[in-house]
């Protein structure tokens, strides 16, 4: 597996609960949590990741 270069979320404050994101040469997007970045890595397509971000930015409905 290619060594991933992780980038911390710009919304992350100091602490151990931050999302880190990396891409590999195939374009696959990888996400992990900073308290244990090698324990669980979620891999997805760029389109699915973009849909996740769009959904997260939508206003909450009551």
XYZ file of C-alpha atoms in Angstrom:
62
model
C 0.000 0.000 0.000
C 1.172 3.501 -0.802
C 2.194 5.601 2.178
C -0.549 8.151 2.760
C 0.077 11.802 3.609
C -2.627 12.785 6.065
C -4.110 16.288 6.334
C -5.959 17.347 9.477
C -9.389 18.920 9.097
C -9.352 22.706 9.205
C -12.292 22.527 11.637
C -10.248 20.599 14.188
C -9.381 22.301 17.443
C -6.579 21.095 19.688
C -7.280 17.623 21.032
C -7.561 13.994 20.046
C -10.808 13.932 18.082
C -9.904 15.202 14.642
C -10.673 13.851 11.194
C -7.683 13.305 8.914
C -7.992 12.943 5.147
C -5.602 11.565 2.519
C -5.773 10.521 -1.115
C -3.753 7.901 -2.928
C -2.482 7.861 -6.532
C -5.735 6.241 -7.729
C -7.773 9.148 -6.331
C -9.334 7.132 -3.513
C -10.160 9.268 -0.482
C -9.184 7.894 2.938
C -10.492 9.153 6.286
C -9.343 8.364 9.794
C -9.675 9.710 13.329
C -6.617 11.201 14.982
C -6.709 9.422 18.337
C -5.672 6.177 16.588
C -5.078 6.878 12.870
C -4.106 3.331 11.900
C -6.948 1.494 13.677
C -9.792 2.321 11.295
C -9.422 3.844 7.864
C -12.507 4.484 5.763
C -11.872 4.516 2.017
C -14.286 5.967 -0.513
C -14.578 7.503 -3.956
C -14.156 11.239 -4.547
C -17.840 11.500 -5.591
C -19.076 9.791 -2.436
C -16.814 11.982 -0.291
C -18.126 15.116 -2.027
C -21.697 13.963 -1.330
C -20.803 13.467 2.348
C -19.408 17.012 2.563
C -22.449 18.496 0.784
C -24.788 16.662 3.165
C -22.812 17.746 6.229
C -23.050 21.392 5.114
C -26.828 21.307 4.605
C -28.915 23.138 7.211
C -30.475 20.839 9.782
C -34.170 20.211 9.409
C -36.381 20.218 12.488
